[in-house]
Amino acid sequence: MRKNIIAGNWKMNTTFEEGMELAKGLNEALKGKTLKCDVVIGTPFTHLACIADAIDTNVIGVAAQNCADKDKGAYTGEVSAAMVASTGAKYVILGHSERRAYYHETAEILKTKVNLALANGLTPIFCIGEVLEERKAGKHFDVVDGQVKDSLFDLSAEDFAKLVIAYEPVWAIGTGVTATADEAEEIHVHIRCTIAARYGEEIADNCTILYGGSMNGANAKELVSKPNVDGGLIGGASLSVDKFMPIIEAF
Ligand code: PGA
């Protein structure tokens, strides 16, 4: 069955102490609550193990924001999928537009990362999305199709079924401009159809597709009320418990 997920992406924010405080605060706020969605926090690598240890990981899943495209060895400064998994993290965000744009992560690199994440038992939260010029030119459907096909469509059906997809229009990330609920729904339906054409209706139907891009407590309800918007990947508003909780409670 398709899961609802609200995932935070802390990006390169919080010192270790701040991150611990934020994670523990969220853990506290969620105690005893009956939730209609899974909750995930994507923290910096340096925080993963201690956060996974300090919170109830049955309630809050922990995610890395990246992993290496190599298994192990002489790759100074890299963090492997196996290392991420060994911290107690269960997810890894891959293909975020900031990774694609600033660190030149190609479809091919991302394909390798997805494979390594899956081989190490991590659930990839795979991000796709068009830039503003592409949307204005009406190319957004083709862009997301390409991103999905080029990095994911060599996976077996069994492996594909383990993924979470996050549609994040680049023009909406950190800008305060959100896609309307109708725009999100339209492209989520499209992505689901693309998946169905490759893997069949059942896998497409069960695939969790999150929306990301300036999602907050004020717009979350409308977005997640759409039948094909199964939650969100939240940047800025995941950095405080007070802002993140209303999004979790939007379901
Ligand atoms: P934002 O970021 O919520 O700050 O727009 C979303 C993301 O980049 O995942």
mmCIF file of C-alpha atoms and ligand atoms in Angstrom:
data_model
loop_
_atom_site.group_PDB
_atom_site.id
_atom_site.type_symbol
_atom_site.label_atom_id
_atom_site.label_comp_id
_atom_site.label_asym_id
_atom_site.label_seq_id
_atom_site.Cartn_x
_atom_site.Cartn_y
_atom_site.Cartn_z
ATOM 1 C CA MET A 1 0.000 0.000 0.000
ATOM 2 C CA ARG A 2 1.046 3.569 -0.715
ATOM 3 C CA LYS A 3 2.419 5.350 2.349
ATOM 4 C CA ASN A 4 1.964 8.966 3.344
ATOM 5 C CA ILE A 5 5.274 10.524 4.351
ATOM 6 C CA ILE A 6 6.287 13.921 5.636
ATOM 7 C CA ALA A 7 10.058 14.191 5.344
ATOM 8 C CA GLY A 8 12.268 17.036 6.502
ATOM 9 C CA ASN A 9 15.379 17.966 4.574
ATOM 10 C CA TRP A 10 17.584 19.963 6.903
ATOM 11 C CA LYS A 11 20.170 20.601 4.176
ATOM 12 C CA MET A 12 23.430 22.103 5.514
ATOM 13 C CA ASN A 13 21.802 23.548 8.599
ATOM 14 C CA THR A 14 22.224 22.938 12.344
ATOM 15 C CA THR A 15 25.348 22.278 14.342
ATOM 16 C CA PHE A 16 25.442 18.920 16.091
ATOM 17 C CA GLU A 17 23.939 20.393 19.265
ATOM 18 C CA GLU A 18 21.212 22.238 17.374
ATOM 19 C CA GLY A 19 20.374 19.136 15.381
ATOM 20 C CA MET A 20 20.124 16.970 18.481
ATOM 21 C CA GLU A 21 17.849 19.524 20.079
ATOM 22 C CA LEU A 22 15.626 19.709 17.017
ATOM 23 C CA ALA A 23 15.372 15.925 16.674
ATOM 24 C CA LYS A 24 14.646 15.418 20.361
ATOM 25 C CA GLY A 25 12.090 18.238 20.307
ATOM 26 C CA LEU A 26 10.269 16.606 17.412
ATOM 27 C CA ASN A 27 10.433 13.234 19.119
ATOM 28 C CA GLU A 28 8.846 14.790 22.191
ATOM 29 C CA ALA A 29 6.152 16.578 20.176
ATOM 30 C CA LEU A 30 5.159 13.348 18.442
ATOM 31 C CA LYS A 31 4.933 11.260 21.601
ATOM 32 C CA GLY A 32 1.535 9.665 22.075
ATOM 33 C CA LYS A 33 0.182 11.160 18.835
ATOM 34 C CA THR A 34 -1.698 9.046 16.336
ATOM 35 C CA LEU A 35 -0.326 10.034 12.959
ATOM 36 C CA LYS A 36 -1.725 9.515 9.493
ATOM 37 C CA CYS A 37 1.735 9.679 7.945
ATOM 38 C CA ASP A 38 5.265 8.448 8.452
ATOM 39 C CA VAL A 39 7.729 11.103 9.579
ATOM 40 C CA VAL A 40 11.319 11.275 8.341
ATOM 41 C CA ILE A 41 14.132 13.746 9.051
ATOM 42 C CA GLY A 42 17.034 14.196 6.652
ATOM 43 C CA THR A 43 19.946 15.342 8.780
ATOM 44 C CA PRO A 44 23.599 16.091 8.083
ATOM 45 C CA PHE A 45 25.845 12.993 8.057
ATOM 46 C CA THR A 46 27.559 14.111 11.274
ATOM 47 C CA HIS A 47 24.294 13.886 13.214
ATOM 48 C CA LEU A 48 22.856 10.622 11.893
ATOM 49 C CA ALA A 49 24.098 8.048 14.390
ATOM 50 C CA CYS A 50 23.451 10.106 17.513
ATOM 51 C CA ILE A 51 20.031 11.224 16.351
ATOM 52 C CA ALA A 52 19.027 7.679 15.415
ATOM 53 C CA ASP A 53 20.085 6.682 18.919
ATOM 54 C CA ALA A 54 18.295 9.504 20.715
ATOM 55 C CA ILE A 55 14.851 9.285 19.115
ATOM 56 C CA ASP A 56 12.207 6.616 18.620
ATOM 57 C CA THR A 57 13.047 5.477 15.102
ATOM 58 C CA ASN A 58 9.742 3.639 14.912
ATOM 59 C CA VAL A 59 8.106 7.068 14.928
ATOM 60 C CA ILE A 60 10.718 9.160 13.122
ATOM 61 C CA GLY A 61 12.772 7.637 10.321
ATOM 62 C CA VAL A 62 16.236 9.083 9.832
ATOM 63 C CA ALA A 63 17.560 9.964 6.379
ATOM 64 C CA ALA A 64 20.924 10.982 4.994
ATOM 65 C CA GLN A 65 20.855 13.698 2.333
ATOM 66 C CA ASN A 66 23.309 11.971 0.020
ATOM 67 C CA CYS A 67 25.622 9.004 -0.254
ATOM 68 C CA ALA A 68 28.670 8.172 -2.351
ATOM 69 C CA ASP A 69 28.481 6.631 -5.795
ATOM 70 C CA LYS A 70 31.237 4.227 -4.768
ATOM 71 C CA ASP A 71 31.053 1.194 -2.562
ATOM 72 C CA LYS A 72 34.148 1.887 -0.424
ATOM 73 C CA GLY A 73 37.832 2.649 -0.642
ATOM 74 C CA ALA A 74 40.102 5.551 -1.460
ATOM 75 C CA TYR A 75 37.503 8.296 -1.966
ATOM 76 C CA THR A 76 38.544 10.899 0.572
ATOM 77 C CA GLY A 77 35.667 12.754 2.137
ATOM 78 C CA GLU A 78 32.901 10.517 0.796
ATOM 79 C CA VAL A 79 30.280 8.691 2.867
ATOM 80 C CA SER A 80 29.057 5.355 1.560
ATOM 81 C CA ALA A 81 25.545 3.916 1.616
ATOM 82 C CA ALA A 82 26.827 1.159 3.910
ATOM 83 C CA MET A 83 28.133 3.777 6.353
ATOM 84 C CA VAL A 84 24.776 5.584 6.285
ATOM 85 C CA ALA A 85 22.930 2.325 6.921
ATOM 86 C CA SER A 86 25.265 1.486 9.813
ATOM 87 C CA THR A 87 24.158 4.645 11.677
ATOM 88 C CA GLY A 88 20.580 3.434 11.937
ATOM 89 C CA ALA A 89 19.340 5.693 9.145
ATOM 90 C CA LYS A 90 16.728 4.027 6.956
ATOM 91 C CA TYR A 91 16.445 6.527 4.117
ATOM 92 C CA VAL A 92 18.674 8.533 1.824
ATOM 93 C CA ILE A 93 17.631 11.587 -0.184
ATOM 94 C CA LEU A 94 19.127 11.298 -3.676
ATOM 95 C CA GLY A 95 19.037 13.515 -6.733
ATOM 96 C CA HIS A 96 18.072 16.692 -4.934
ATOM 97 C CA SER A 97 18.206 19.607 -7.377
ATOM 98 C CA GLU A 98 20.943 21.225 -5.257
ATOM 99 C CA ARG A 99 23.086 18.097 -5.702
ATOM 100 C CA ARG A 100 22.344 18.042 -9.415
ATOM 101 C CA ALA A 101 23.068 21.755 -9.895
ATOM 102 C CA TYR A 102 25.971 22.467 -7.526
ATOM 103 C CA TYR A 103 27.719 19.083 -7.443
ATOM 104 C CA HIS A 104 27.034 18.059 -11.038
ATOM 105 C CA GLU A 105 25.301 14.815 -10.207
ATOM 106 C CA THR A 106 24.258 13.259 -13.489
ATOM 107 C CA ALA A 107 21.543 10.697 -14.169
ATOM 108 C CA GLU A 108 24.256 8.062 -14.435
ATOM 109 C CA ILE A 109 25.832 8.953 -11.055
ATOM 110 C CA LEU A 110 22.405 8.965 -9.452
ATOM 111 C CA LYS A 111 21.614 5.578 -10.908
ATOM 112 C CA THR A 112 24.723 4.180 -9.192
ATOM 113 C CA LYS A 113 23.796 5.868 -5.913
ATOM 114 C CA VAL A 114 20.260 4.462 -6.039
ATOM 115 C CA ASN A 115 21.639 0.966 -6.634
ATOM 116 C CA LEU A 116 24.093 1.256 -3.742
ATOM 117 C CA ALA A 117 21.407 2.644 -1.429
ATOM 118 C CA LEU A 118 19.067 -0.244 -2.247
ATOM 119 C CA ALA A 119 21.857 -2.812 -1.930
ATOM 120 C CA ASN A 120 22.461 -1.513 1.588
ATOM 121 C CA GLY A 121 18.820 -1.651 2.611
ATOM 122 C CA LEU A 122 18.187 2.094 2.460
ATOM 123 C CA THR A 123 15.031 3.594 0.990
ATOM 124 C CA PRO A 124 15.986 6.248 -1.557
ATOM 125 C CA ILE A 125 13.855 9.379 -1.612
ATOM 126 C CA PHE A 126 14.557 10.215 -5.219
ATOM 127 C CA CYS A 127 14.056 13.867 -6.188
ATOM 128 C CA ILE A 128 13.016 15.081 -9.616
ATOM 129 C CA GLY A 129 11.758 18.403 -10.906
ATOM 130 C CA GLU A 130 12.081 21.037 -13.583
ATOM 131 C CA VAL A 131 13.564 24.532 -13.517
ATOM 132 C CA LEU A 132 11.427 27.589 -14.228
ATOM 133 C CA GLU A 133 12.437 27.940 -17.895
ATOM 134 C CA GLU A 134 11.441 24.334 -18.504
ATOM 135 C CA ARG A 135 8.054 24.859 -16.905
ATOM 136 C CA LYS A 136 7.479 28.072 -18.863
ATOM 137 C CA ALA A 137 8.335 26.213 -22.059
ATOM 138 C CA GLY A 138 5.873 23.457 -21.144
ATOM 139 C CA LYS A 139 8.663 20.902 -20.901
ATOM 140 C CA HIS A 140 8.142 19.881 -17.285
ATOM 141 C CA PHE A 141 6.460 16.575 -18.095
ATOM 142 C CA ASP A 142 9.312 15.554 -20.382
ATOM 143 C CA VAL A 143 11.937 16.680 -17.866
ATOM 144 C CA VAL A 144 10.578 14.579 -15.005
ATOM 145 C CA ASP A 145 10.032 11.613 -17.333
ATOM 146 C CA GLY A 146 13.675 11.817 -18.376
ATOM 147 C CA GLN A 147 14.905 12.034 -14.784
ATOM 148 C CA VAL A 148 12.852 9.027 -13.745
ATOM 149 C CA LYS A 149 13.698 6.931 -16.808
ATOM 150 C CA ASP A 150 17.416 7.716 -16.915
ATOM 151 C CA SER A 151 18.158 6.915 -13.276
ATOM 152 C CA LEU A 152 15.464 4.459 -12.212
ATOM 153 C CA PHE A 153 14.016 2.460 -15.081
ATOM 154 C CA ASP A 154 16.779 -0.140 -15.168
ATOM 155 C CA LEU A 155 15.706 -1.250 -11.693
ATOM 156 C CA SER A 156 13.811 -4.495 -11.267
ATOM 157 C CA ALA A 157 10.146 -4.082 -10.350
ATOM 158 C CA GLU A 158 10.956 -5.420 -6.911
ATOM 159 C CA ASP A 159 13.587 -2.731 -6.333
ATOM 160 C CA PHE A 160 11.557 0.063 -7.908
ATOM 161 C CA ALA A 161 8.752 -0.731 -5.482
ATOM 162 C CA LYS A 162 11.058 0.215 -2.583
ATOM 163 C CA LEU A 163 11.588 3.808 -3.751
ATOM 164 C CA VAL A 164 9.946 7.034 -2.711
ATOM 165 C CA ILE A 165 9.748 9.759 -5.367
ATOM 166 C CA ALA A 166 9.792 13.454 -4.488
ATOM 167 C CA TYR A 167 8.610 15.898 -7.135
ATOM 168 C CA GLU A 168 10.269 19.215 -6.381
ATOM 169 C CA PRO A 169 9.928 21.961 -8.958
ATOM 170 C CA VAL A 170 13.213 23.859 -8.660
ATOM 171 C CA TRP A 171 11.402 27.214 -8.933
ATOM 172 C CA ALA A 172 9.501 26.396 -5.752
ATOM 173 C CA ILE A 173 12.461 25.345 -3.593
ATOM 174 C CA GLY A 174 13.301 27.902 -0.940
ATOM 175 C CA THR A 175 11.533 30.631 -2.904
ATOM 176 C CA GLY A 176 8.271 30.908 -1.018
ATOM 177 C CA VAL A 177 6.471 30.153 -4.285
ATOM 178 C CA THR A 178 4.626 26.844 -4.061
ATOM 179 C CA ALA A 179 3.155 24.875 -6.918
ATOM 180 C CA THR A 180 -0.615 25.032 -6.585
ATOM 181 C CA ALA A 181 -2.251 21.851 -5.374
ATOM 182 C CA ASP A 182 -3.677 21.406 -8.886
ATOM 183 C CA GLU A 183 -0.254 21.806 -10.500
ATOM 184 C CA ALA A 184 1.229 19.266 -8.097
ATOM 185 C CA GLU A 185 -1.608 16.829 -8.645
ATOM 186 C CA GLU A 186 -1.364 17.153 -12.422
ATOM 187 C CA ILE A 187 2.315 16.272 -12.571
ATOM 188 C CA HIS A 188 2.068 13.579 -9.894
ATOM 189 C CA VAL A 189 -0.606 11.879 -11.987
ATOM 190 C CA HIS A 190 1.684 12.164 -14.974
ATOM 191 C CA ILE A 191 4.625 10.645 -13.074
ATOM 192 C CA ARG A 192 2.401 7.803 -11.903
ATOM 193 C CA CYS A 193 1.339 7.114 -15.501
ATOM 194 C CA THR A 194 4.979 7.034 -16.599
ATOM 195 C CA ILE A 195 5.728 4.535 -13.836
ATOM 196 C CA ALA A 196 2.664 2.476 -14.774
ATOM 197 C CA ALA A 197 3.807 2.261 -18.395
ATOM 198 C CA ARG A 198 7.101 0.725 -17.256
ATOM 199 C CA TYR A 199 6.191 -1.270 -14.139
ATOM 200 C CA GLY A 200 2.412 -1.705 -14.322
ATOM 201 C CA GLU A 201 -0.567 -0.200 -12.516
ATOM 202 C CA GLU A 202 -0.045 -1.874 -9.180
ATOM 203 C CA ILE A 203 3.502 -0.665 -8.617
ATOM 204 C CA ALA A 204 2.587 2.814 -9.873
ATOM 205 C CA ASP A 205 -0.401 2.914 -7.579
ATOM 206 C CA ASN A 206 1.646 1.881 -4.557
ATOM 207 C CA CYS A 207 4.472 4.354 -5.222
ATOM 208 C CA THR A 208 4.682 7.186 -2.711
ATOM 209 C CA ILE A 209 5.110 10.502 -4.540
ATOM 210 C CA LEU A 210 5.928 13.491 -2.337
ATOM 211 C CA TYR A 211 5.703 17.153 -3.251
ATOM 212 C CA GLY A 212 8.502 19.510 -2.236
ATOM 213 C CA GLY A 213 9.056 23.239 -2.609
ATOM 214 C CA SER A 214 8.065 25.872 -0.052
ATOM 215 C CA MET A 215 5.588 23.562 1.630
ATOM 216 C CA ASN A 216 4.486 24.902 4.997
ATOM 217 C CA GLY A 217 1.800 24.724 7.633
ATOM 218 C CA ALA A 218 -0.463 27.028 5.625
ATOM 219 C CA ASN A 219 -0.406 25.193 2.284
ATOM 220 C CA ALA A 220 0.229 21.584 3.333
ATOM 221 C CA LYS A 221 -3.404 20.631 3.896
ATOM 222 C CA GLU A 222 -4.489 21.601 0.417
ATOM 223 C CA LEU A 223 -1.509 19.879 -1.189
ATOM 224 C CA VAL A 224 -1.858 16.577 0.660
ATOM 225 C CA SER A 225 -5.614 16.533 0.136
ATOM 226 C CA LYS A 226 -4.894 15.717 -3.515
ATOM 227 C CA PRO A 227 -5.204 11.993 -4.196
ATOM 228 C CA ASN A 228 -1.780 11.721 -5.819
ATOM 229 C CA VAL A 229 0.185 13.889 -3.401
ATOM 230 C CA ASP A 230 1.304 11.425 -0.745
ATOM 231 C CA GLY A 231 3.159 13.852 1.478
ATOM 232 C CA GLY A 232 6.009 16.302 1.312
ATOM 233 C CA LEU A 233 9.739 16.867 1.370
ATOM 234 C CA ILE A 234 10.199 19.981 3.435
ATOM 235 C CA GLY A 235 13.271 22.160 3.692
ATOM 236 C CA GLY A 236 12.969 25.452 5.564
ATOM 237 C CA ALA A 237 9.848 24.554 7.521
ATOM 238 C CA SER A 238 11.451 21.361 8.857
ATOM 239 C CA LEU A 239 14.002 23.362 10.841
ATOM 240 C CA SER A 240 11.695 24.095 13.730
ATOM 241 C CA VAL A 241 9.285 21.813 15.552
ATOM 242 C CA ASP A 242 6.640 24.538 15.556
ATOM 243 C CA LYS A 243 6.714 24.851 11.775
ATOM 244 C CA PHE A 244 7.121 21.142 11.012
ATOM 245 C CA MET A 245 4.331 19.823 13.253
ATOM 246 C CA PRO A 246 1.433 21.525 11.384
ATOM 247 C CA ILE A 247 2.680 19.910 8.161
ATOM 248 C CA ILE A 248 2.765 16.478 9.796
ATOM 249 C CA GLU A 249 -0.717 17.135 11.136
ATOM 250 C CA ALA A 250 -2.044 18.238 7.740
ATOM 251 C CA PHE A 251 -3.079 14.627 7.049
HETATM 252 P P1 PGA B 1 11.945 24.223 0.869
HETATM 253 O O1 PGA B 1 12.936 23.053 0.372
HETATM 254 O O2 PGA B 1 10.839 23.544 1.626
HETATM 255 O O3 PGA B 1 12.798 25.086 1.758
HETATM 256 O O4 PGA B 1 11.459 24.926 -0.339
HETATM 257 C C1 PGA B 1 12.446 21.836 -0.094
HETATM 258 C C2 PGA B 1 13.580 20.955 -0.532
HETATM 259 O O5 PGA B 1 14.520 21.464 -1.151
HETATM 260 O O6 PGA B 1 13.572 19.740 -0.274
#
